Coordinates of C-alpha atoms and ligand atoms in Angstrom, one line a residue:
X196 CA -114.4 189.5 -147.9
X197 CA -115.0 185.7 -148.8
X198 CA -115.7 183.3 -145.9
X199 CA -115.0 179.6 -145.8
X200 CA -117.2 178.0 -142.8
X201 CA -114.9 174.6 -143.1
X202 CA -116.1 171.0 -142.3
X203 CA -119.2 171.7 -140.4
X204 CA -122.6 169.3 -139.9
X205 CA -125.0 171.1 -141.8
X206 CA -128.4 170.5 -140.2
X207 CA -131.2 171.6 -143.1
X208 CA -135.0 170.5 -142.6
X209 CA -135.1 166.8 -144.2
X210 CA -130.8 167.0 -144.6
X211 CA -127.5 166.1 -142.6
X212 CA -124.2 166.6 -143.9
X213 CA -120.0 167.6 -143.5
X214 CA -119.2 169.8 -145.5
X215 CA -117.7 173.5 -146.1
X216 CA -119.6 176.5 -147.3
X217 CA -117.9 178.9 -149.1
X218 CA -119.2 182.6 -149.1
X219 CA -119.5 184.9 -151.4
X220 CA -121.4 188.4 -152.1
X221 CA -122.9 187.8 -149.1
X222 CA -124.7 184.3 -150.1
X223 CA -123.8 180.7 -150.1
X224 CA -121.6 180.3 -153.1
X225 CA -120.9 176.8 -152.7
X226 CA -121.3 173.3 -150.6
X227 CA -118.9 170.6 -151.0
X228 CA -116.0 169.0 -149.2
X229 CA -112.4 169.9 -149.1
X230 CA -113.6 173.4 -150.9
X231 CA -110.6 175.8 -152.1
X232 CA -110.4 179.3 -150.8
X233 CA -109.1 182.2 -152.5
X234 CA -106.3 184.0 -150.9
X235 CA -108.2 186.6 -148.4
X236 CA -110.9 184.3 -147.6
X237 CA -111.6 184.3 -144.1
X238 CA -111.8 180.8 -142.8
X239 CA -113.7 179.0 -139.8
X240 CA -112.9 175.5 -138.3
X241 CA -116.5 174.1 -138.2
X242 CA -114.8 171.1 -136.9
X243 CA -117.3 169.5 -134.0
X244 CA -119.9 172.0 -134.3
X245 CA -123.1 172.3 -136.0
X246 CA -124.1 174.4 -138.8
X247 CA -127.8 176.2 -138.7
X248 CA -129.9 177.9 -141.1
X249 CA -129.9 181.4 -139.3
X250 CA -132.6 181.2 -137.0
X251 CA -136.3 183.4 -137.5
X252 CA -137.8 184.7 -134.6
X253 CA -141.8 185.3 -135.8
X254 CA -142.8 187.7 -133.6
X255 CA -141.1 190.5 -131.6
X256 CA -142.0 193.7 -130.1
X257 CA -138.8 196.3 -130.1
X258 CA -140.8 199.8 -130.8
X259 CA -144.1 199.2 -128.7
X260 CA -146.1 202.0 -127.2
X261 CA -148.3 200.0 -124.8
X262 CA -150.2 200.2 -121.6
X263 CA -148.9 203.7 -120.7
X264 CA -145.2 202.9 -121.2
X265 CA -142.9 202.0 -124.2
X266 CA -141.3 198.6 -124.3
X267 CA -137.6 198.8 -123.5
X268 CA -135.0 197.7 -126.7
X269 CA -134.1 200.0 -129.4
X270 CA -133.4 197.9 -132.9
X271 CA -129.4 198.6 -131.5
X272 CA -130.1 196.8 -128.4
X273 CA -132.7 194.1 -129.8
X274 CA -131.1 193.5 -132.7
X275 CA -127.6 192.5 -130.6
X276 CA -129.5 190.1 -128.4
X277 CA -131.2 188.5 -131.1
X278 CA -127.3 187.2 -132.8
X279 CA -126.4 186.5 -129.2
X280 CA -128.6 184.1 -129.7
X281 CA -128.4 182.4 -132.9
X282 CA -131.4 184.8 -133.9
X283 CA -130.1 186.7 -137.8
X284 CA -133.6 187.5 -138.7
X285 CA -136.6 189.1 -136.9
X286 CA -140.5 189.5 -137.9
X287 CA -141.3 192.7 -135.5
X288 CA -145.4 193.7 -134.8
X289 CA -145.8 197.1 -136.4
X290 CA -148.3 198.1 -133.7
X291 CA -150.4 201.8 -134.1
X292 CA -153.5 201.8 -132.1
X293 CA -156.4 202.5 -133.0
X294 CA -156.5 206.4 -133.2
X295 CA -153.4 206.3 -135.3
X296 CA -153.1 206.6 -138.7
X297 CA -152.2 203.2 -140.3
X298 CA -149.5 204.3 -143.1
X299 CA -148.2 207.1 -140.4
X300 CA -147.7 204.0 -137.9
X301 CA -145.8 201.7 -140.7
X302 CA -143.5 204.6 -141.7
X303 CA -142.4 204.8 -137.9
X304 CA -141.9 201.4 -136.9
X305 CA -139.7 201.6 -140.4
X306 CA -138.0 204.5 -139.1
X307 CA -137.1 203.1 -136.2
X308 CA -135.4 200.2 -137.7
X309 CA -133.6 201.5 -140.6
X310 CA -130.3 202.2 -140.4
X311 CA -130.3 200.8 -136.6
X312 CA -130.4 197.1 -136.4
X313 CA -128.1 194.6 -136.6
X314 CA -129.8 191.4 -137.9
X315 CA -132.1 191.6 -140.7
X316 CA -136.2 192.0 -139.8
X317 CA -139.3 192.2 -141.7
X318 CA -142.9 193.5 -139.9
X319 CA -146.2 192.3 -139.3
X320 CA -148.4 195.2 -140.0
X321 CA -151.3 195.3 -137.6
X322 CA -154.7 196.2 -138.8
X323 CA -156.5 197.9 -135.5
X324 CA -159.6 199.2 -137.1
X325 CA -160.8 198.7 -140.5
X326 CA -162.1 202.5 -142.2
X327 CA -162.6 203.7 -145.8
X328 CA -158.4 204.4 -146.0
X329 CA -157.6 201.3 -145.0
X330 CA -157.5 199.2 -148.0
X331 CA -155.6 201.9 -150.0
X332 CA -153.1 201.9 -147.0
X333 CA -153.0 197.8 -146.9
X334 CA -152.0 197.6 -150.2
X335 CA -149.6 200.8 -150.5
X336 CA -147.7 198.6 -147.0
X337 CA -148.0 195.2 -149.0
X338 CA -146.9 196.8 -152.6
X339 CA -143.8 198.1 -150.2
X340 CA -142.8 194.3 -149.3
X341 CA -144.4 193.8 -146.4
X342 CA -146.8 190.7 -146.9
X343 CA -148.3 190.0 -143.7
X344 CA -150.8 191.3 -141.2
X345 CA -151.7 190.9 -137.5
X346 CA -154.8 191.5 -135.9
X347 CA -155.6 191.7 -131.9
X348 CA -158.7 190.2 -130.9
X349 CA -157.7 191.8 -127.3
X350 CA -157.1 194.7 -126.0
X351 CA -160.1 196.9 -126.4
X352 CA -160.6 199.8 -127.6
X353 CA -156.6 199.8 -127.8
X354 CA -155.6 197.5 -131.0
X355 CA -158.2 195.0 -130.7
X356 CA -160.7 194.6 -133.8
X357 CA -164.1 193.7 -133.8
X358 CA -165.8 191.2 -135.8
X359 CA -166.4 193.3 -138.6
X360 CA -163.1 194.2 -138.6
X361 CA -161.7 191.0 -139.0
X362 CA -163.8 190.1 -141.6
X363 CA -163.0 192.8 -143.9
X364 CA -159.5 192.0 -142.8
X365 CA -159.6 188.9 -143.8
X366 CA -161.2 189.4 -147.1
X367 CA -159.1 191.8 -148.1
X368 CA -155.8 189.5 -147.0
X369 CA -157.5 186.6 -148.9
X370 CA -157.3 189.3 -152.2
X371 CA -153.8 190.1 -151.5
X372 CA -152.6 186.5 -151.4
X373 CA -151.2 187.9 -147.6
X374 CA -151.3 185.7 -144.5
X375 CA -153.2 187.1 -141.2
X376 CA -151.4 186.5 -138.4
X377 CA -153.7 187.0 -135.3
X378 CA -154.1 187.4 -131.1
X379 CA -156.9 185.1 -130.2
X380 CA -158.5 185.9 -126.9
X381 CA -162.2 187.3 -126.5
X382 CA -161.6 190.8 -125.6
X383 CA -165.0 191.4 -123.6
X384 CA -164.8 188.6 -121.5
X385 CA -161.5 189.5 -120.3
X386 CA -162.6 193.4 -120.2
X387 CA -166.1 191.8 -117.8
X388 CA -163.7 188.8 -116.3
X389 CA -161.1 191.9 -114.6
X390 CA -163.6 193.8 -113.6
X391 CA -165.3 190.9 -111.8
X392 CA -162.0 190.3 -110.1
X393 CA -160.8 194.0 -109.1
X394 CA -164.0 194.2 -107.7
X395 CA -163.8 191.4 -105.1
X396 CA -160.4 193.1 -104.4
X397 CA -158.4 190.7 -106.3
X398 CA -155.6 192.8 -107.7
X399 CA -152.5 191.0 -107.6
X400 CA -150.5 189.1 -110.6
X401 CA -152.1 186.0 -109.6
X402 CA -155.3 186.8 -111.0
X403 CA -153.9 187.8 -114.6
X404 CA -154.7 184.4 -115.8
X405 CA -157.9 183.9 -114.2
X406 CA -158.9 187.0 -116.0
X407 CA -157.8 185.5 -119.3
X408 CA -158.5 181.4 -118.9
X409 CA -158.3 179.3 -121.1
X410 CA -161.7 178.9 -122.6
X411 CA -161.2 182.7 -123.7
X412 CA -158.6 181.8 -125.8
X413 CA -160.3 178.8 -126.9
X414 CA -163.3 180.8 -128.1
X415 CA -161.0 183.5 -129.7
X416 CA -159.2 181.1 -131.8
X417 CA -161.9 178.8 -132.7
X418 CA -163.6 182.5 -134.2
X419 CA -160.8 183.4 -135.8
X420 CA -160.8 179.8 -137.1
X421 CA -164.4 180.5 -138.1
X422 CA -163.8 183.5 -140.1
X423 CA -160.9 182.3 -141.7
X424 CA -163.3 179.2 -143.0
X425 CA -166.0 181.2 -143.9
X426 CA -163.3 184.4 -146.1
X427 CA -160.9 181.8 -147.6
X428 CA -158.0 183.1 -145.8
X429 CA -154.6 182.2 -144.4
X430 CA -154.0 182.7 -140.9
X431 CA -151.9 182.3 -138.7
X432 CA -152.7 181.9 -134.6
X433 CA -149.6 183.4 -132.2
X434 CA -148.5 182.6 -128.9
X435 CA -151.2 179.9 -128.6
X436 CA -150.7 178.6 -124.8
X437 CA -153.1 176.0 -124.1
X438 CA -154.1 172.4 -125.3
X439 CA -157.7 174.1 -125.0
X440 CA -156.5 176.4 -127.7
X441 CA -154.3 173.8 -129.4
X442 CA -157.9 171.5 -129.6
X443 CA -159.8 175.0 -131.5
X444 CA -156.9 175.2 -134.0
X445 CA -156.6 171.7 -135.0
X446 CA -159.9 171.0 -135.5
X447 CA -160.3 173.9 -137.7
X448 CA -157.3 172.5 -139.7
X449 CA -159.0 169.1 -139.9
X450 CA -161.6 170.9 -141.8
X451 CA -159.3 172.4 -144.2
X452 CA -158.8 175.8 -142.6
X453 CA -155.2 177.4 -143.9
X454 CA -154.1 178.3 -139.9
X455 CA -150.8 177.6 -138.6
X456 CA -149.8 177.8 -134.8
X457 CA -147.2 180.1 -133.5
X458 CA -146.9 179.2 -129.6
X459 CA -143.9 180.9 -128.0
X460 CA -140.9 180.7 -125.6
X461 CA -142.5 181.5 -122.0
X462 CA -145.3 178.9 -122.9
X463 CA -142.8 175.9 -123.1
X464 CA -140.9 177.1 -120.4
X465 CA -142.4 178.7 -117.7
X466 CA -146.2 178.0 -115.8
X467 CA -148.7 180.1 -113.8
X468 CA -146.8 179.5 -110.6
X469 CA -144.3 181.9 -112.0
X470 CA -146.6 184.7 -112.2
X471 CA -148.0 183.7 -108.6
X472 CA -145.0 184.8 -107.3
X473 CA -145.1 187.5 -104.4
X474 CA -145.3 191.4 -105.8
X475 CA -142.8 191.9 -108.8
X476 CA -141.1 188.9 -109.4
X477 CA -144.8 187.4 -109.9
X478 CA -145.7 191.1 -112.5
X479 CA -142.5 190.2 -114.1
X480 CA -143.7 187.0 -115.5
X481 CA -147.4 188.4 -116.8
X482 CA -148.2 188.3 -120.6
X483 CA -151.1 187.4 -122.4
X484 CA -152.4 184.6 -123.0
X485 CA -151.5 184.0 -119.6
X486 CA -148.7 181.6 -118.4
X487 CA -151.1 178.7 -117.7
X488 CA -151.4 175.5 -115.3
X489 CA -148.0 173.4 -116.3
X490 CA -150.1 170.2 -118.0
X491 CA -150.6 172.6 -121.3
X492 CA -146.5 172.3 -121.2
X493 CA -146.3 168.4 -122.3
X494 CA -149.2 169.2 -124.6
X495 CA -147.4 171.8 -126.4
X496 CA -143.9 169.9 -126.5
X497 CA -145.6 167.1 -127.8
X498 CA -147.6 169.2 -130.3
X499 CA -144.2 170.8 -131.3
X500 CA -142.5 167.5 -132.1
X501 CA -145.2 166.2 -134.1
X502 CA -144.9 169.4 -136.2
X503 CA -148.6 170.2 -134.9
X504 CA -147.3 173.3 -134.0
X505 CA -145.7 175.2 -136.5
X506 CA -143.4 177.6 -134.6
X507 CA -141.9 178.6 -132.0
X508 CA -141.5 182.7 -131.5
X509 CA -140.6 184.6 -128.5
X510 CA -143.4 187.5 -128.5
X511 CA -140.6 189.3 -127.3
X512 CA -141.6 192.3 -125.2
X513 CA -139.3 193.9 -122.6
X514 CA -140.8 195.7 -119.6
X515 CA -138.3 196.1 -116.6
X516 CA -139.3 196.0 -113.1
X517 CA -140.2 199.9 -112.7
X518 CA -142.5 199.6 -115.4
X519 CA -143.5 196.5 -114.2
X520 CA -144.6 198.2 -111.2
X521 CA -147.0 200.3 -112.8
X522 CA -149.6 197.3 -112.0
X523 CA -148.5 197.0 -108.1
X524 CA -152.3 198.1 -107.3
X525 CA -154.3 195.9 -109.7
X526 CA -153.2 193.3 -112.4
X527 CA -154.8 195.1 -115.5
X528 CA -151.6 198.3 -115.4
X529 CA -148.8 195.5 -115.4
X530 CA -147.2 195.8 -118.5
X531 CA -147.7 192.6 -120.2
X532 CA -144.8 190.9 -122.0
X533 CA -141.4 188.7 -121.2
X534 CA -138.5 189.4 -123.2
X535 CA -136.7 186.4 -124.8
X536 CA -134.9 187.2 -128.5
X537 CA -132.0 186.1 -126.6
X538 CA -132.5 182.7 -125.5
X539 CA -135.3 181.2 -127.8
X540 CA -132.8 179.0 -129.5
X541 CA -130.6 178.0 -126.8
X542 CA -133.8 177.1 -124.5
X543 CA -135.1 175.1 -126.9
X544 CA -131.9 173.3 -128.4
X545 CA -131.2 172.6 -124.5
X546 CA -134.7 171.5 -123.1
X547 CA -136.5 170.3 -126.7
X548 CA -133.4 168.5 -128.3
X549 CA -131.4 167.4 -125.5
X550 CA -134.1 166.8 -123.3
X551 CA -135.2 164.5 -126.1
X552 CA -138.3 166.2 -126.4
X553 CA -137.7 167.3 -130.5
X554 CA -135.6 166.1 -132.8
X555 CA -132.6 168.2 -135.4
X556 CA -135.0 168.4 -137.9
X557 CA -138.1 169.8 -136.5
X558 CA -136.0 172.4 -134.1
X559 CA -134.1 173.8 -136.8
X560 CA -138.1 173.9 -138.9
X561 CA -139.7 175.3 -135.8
X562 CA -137.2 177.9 -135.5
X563 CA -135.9 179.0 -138.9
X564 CA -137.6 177.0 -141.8
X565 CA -141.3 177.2 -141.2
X566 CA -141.5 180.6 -140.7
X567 CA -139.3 181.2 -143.8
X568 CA -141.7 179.0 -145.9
X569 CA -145.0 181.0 -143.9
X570 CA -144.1 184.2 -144.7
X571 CA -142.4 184.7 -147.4
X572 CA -138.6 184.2 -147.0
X573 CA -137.8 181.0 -148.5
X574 CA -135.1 179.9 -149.9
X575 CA -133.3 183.5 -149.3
X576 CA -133.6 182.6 -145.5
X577 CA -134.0 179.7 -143.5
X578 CA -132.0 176.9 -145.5
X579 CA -128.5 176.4 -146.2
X580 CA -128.5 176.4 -150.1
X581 CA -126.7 177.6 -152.9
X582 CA -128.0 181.5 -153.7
X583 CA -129.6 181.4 -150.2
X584 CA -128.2 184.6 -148.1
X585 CA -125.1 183.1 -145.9
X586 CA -127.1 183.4 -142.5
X587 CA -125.2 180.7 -140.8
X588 CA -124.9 179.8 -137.3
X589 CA -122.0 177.5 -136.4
X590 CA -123.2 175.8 -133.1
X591 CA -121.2 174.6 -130.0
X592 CA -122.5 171.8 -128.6
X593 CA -119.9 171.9 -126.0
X594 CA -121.0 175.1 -124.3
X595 CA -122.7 175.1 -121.1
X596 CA -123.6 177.7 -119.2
X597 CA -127.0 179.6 -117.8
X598 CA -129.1 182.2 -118.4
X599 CA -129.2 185.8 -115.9
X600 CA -130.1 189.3 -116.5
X601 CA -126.4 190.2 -115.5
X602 CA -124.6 188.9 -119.0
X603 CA -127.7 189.4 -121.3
X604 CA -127.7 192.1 -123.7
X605 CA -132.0 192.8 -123.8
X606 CA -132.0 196.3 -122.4
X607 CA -134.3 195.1 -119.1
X608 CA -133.0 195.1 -115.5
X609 CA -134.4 190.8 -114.9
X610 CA -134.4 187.6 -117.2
X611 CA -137.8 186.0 -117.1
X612 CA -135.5 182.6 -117.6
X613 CA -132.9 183.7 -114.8
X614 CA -130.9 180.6 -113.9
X615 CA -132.1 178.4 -116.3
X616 CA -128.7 176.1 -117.6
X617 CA -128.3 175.9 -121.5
X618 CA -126.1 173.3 -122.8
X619 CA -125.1 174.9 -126.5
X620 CA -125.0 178.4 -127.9
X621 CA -123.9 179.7 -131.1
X622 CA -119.6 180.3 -131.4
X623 CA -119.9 181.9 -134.8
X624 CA -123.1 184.2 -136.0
X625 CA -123.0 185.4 -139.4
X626 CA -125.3 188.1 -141.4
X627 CA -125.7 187.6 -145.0
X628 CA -121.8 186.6 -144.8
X629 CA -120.5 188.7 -142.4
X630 CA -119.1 187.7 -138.6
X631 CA -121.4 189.5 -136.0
X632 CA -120.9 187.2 -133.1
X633 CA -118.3 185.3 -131.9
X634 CA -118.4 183.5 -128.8
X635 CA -120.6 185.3 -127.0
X636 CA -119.4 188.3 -128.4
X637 CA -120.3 191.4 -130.9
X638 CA -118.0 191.8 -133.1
X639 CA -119.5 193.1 -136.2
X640 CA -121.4 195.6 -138.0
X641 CA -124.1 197.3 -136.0
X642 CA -126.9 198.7 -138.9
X643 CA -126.2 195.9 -141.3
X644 CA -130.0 194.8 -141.2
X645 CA -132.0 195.4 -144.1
X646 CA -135.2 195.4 -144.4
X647 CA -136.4 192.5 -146.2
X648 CA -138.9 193.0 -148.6
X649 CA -141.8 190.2 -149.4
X650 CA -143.8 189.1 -151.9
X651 CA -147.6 187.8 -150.8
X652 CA -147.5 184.0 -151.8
X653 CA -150.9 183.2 -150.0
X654 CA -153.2 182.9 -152.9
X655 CA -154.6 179.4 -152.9
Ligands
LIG938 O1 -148.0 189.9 -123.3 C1 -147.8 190.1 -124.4 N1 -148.0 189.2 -125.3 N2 -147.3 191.4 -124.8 C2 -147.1 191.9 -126.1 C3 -148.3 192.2 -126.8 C4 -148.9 191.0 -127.4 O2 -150.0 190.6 -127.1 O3 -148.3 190.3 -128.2
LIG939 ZN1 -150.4 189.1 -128.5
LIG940 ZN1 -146.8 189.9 -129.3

């Protein structure tokens, strides 16, 4: 069926105007005022509200085997939070360790999806060791539409790579015209830095981040940095938490390194405090990088609104307090991760825009348009445009409400964000043309994600 979004505010990267959008074959048809509708069209009043570019989350963890548990969503479950919250497409890390089988691991993560989520996705395929099949694997996974890789410099002997590793990577990504995207933290001095730690019988969540400081991520990204110099390649630094970090990045950039910055939800929003908090609620609010010491906050807004900062992603990663639990007796078994698909966009409408911390333009880049452009989905996603798929999101304003584990729809048992106020949420959600949400509910077609299918574009 035909959809008429009517007398809206379109809010494009660089663009501001009323008008209608009229669907068709599930992509924007036309844009124009006072637009006629065939009979049949169905037909929302725009009137008030804003109209978004469907919003891109760059990096999410649904199917995740990790630290002796399994992280909690199904694409059903994910995939239904995400349009809660304004969120149409997500950019999941395909994630097989290192003893797995590379192209076994991609043809999982795609089984797990298909036919299952609501909201279109894409993958990041990780690279966690670098043997002779790999580069017959790399480029049977890009020829298959998936253009980008990730690679953990943490997590030894789990998914982290080595330096070798990286570099053949990276030199094969620099080949393939495909962008690297990568987790920068030295993974032996956090491996020597929690044994140092347990070992003066300091177990608890507090001493996650001193296990992980900030100079650790520093180094990792100024390396990654390095290599990227010395190969050629594009890259492409997530979660980056720290102005320590931020510093590593942007003087690699001021070289001419091709890097972009990723940092994500909990970093804006949350400090170390948070995980400092007595037993669980402290475990619940451990990922890595760490939550850090609240300046890196203003330094990361304010890198953000200058566009210093390229993104903002969740790093989405549900554990619920059971499995939370697993780390009661020392810090390294907590499972790291905070979920967040849900309320990326209404966080950061509500404390970046109306805070006055970011401006229209730069939130709807930083959370739809820049990672179109990065990875290989514009114009199809984030813009509004004629021939661009209809992912729209018609925005109230008006709304206010906040945040708890009771009404979300993230299969965990806590909100890492509980009680935080959000002034705005999305009334109307659609998929490539189709109502899925509707003030604050689902009322549309669960499996109608596709996979979406990329082209490498990295080749300069
Ligand atoms: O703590 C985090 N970030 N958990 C998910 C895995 C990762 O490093 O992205
Ligand atoms: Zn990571
Ligand atoms: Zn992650």
């Amino acid at each position: 069926m035909a959809l008429l979004i009517r007398n809206g505010e379109i809010v494009n990267v660089g663009a501001r105007l009323q008008a209608d959008i009229f669907v068709e074959n599930e992509t924007i048809a036309r844009i124009g005022n006072n637009l006629e509708a065939p009979p049949n069209t169905e037909i929302v009043d725009a009137t008030g509200k804003l109209v978004f570019p469907g919003f891109i989350d760059p990096h999410v963890h649904i199917y995740l085997p990790f630290m002796a548990t399994f992280a909690k969503d199904t694409h059903e479950t994910g995939s239904i939070a995400a349009l809660m919250g304004g969120t149409t497409t997500y950019i999941e890390m395909c994630c097989p360790n290192r003893i797995d089988d590379a192209l076994e691991g991609y043809n999982l993560w795609k089984s797990k999806a298909d036919g299952k989520s609501a909201c279109d996705y894409a993958f990041h395929m990780s690279v966690t060791k670098f043997v002779k099949e790999t580069e017959s694997q790399l480029r049977q996974i890009v020829a298959d539409g998936t253009a980008s890789f990730k690679i953990f410099l943490a997590y030894k002997n789990f998914f982290g790579v080595d330096d070798a590793e990286m570099y053949q990577t990276l030199e094969l990504a620099k080949r393939l015209g495909v962008i690297v995207t990568a987790h920068c933290e030295n993974a032996e001095l956090v491996a020597r830095l929690q044994q140092k730690l347990l070992a003066e019988s300091k177990t608890g969540p507090e001493w996650h981040e001193p296990s992980r400081p900030e100079s650790v991520e520093a180094e990792g990204t100024g390396r990654f940095a390095t290599f990227l110099e010395n190969t050629g390649a594009t890259g492409y630094v997530v979660h980056l938490s720290c102005e320590k970090a931020l510093q590593a990045a942007l003087g690699a950039k001021s070289r001419g390194v091709k890097i972009s910055i990723e940092s994500v939800l909990p970093h804006f929003m949350l400090d170390k405090s948070y995980a400092e908090r007595p037993g669980v609620e402290g475990m619940k609010h451990v990922m890595s990088p760490p939550l850090r010491a609240k300046h890196n906050q203003v330094v990361l807004w304010d890198a953000l609104a200058h566009g210093s900062i390229d993104t903002v992603g969740t790093d989405h990663c549900p554990f619920d307090t059971e499995q939370k639990l697993l780390g009661k007796d020392s810090f390294v078994n907590i499972p790291n991760g905070i979920p967040g698909i849900e309320d990326r966009v209404n966080l950061l409408y509500t404390y970046g825009v109306k805070r006055g911390r970011l401006d229209l333009d730069r939130f709807v880049d930083a959370a739809s348009t820049r990672a179109a452009k990065l990875f290989g989905l514009f114009p199809r996603k984030g813009t509004i445009a004629v021939g661009s798929d209809a992912d729209l999101i018609v925005y109230d304003t008006n709304y206010r409400g906040a945040l708890s584990a009771k009404s979300q729809h993230t299969n965990n048992d806590y909100n890492g964000f509980e009680g935080m106020e959000i002034e705005g949420r999305p009334s109307v959600v659609t998929v490539r043309g189709k109502i899925q949400i509707r003030d604050g509910k689902f009322v549309g077609e669960r499996g109608r994600g596709k996979l979406l299918k990329r082209e490498p574009s990295h080749f300069e």
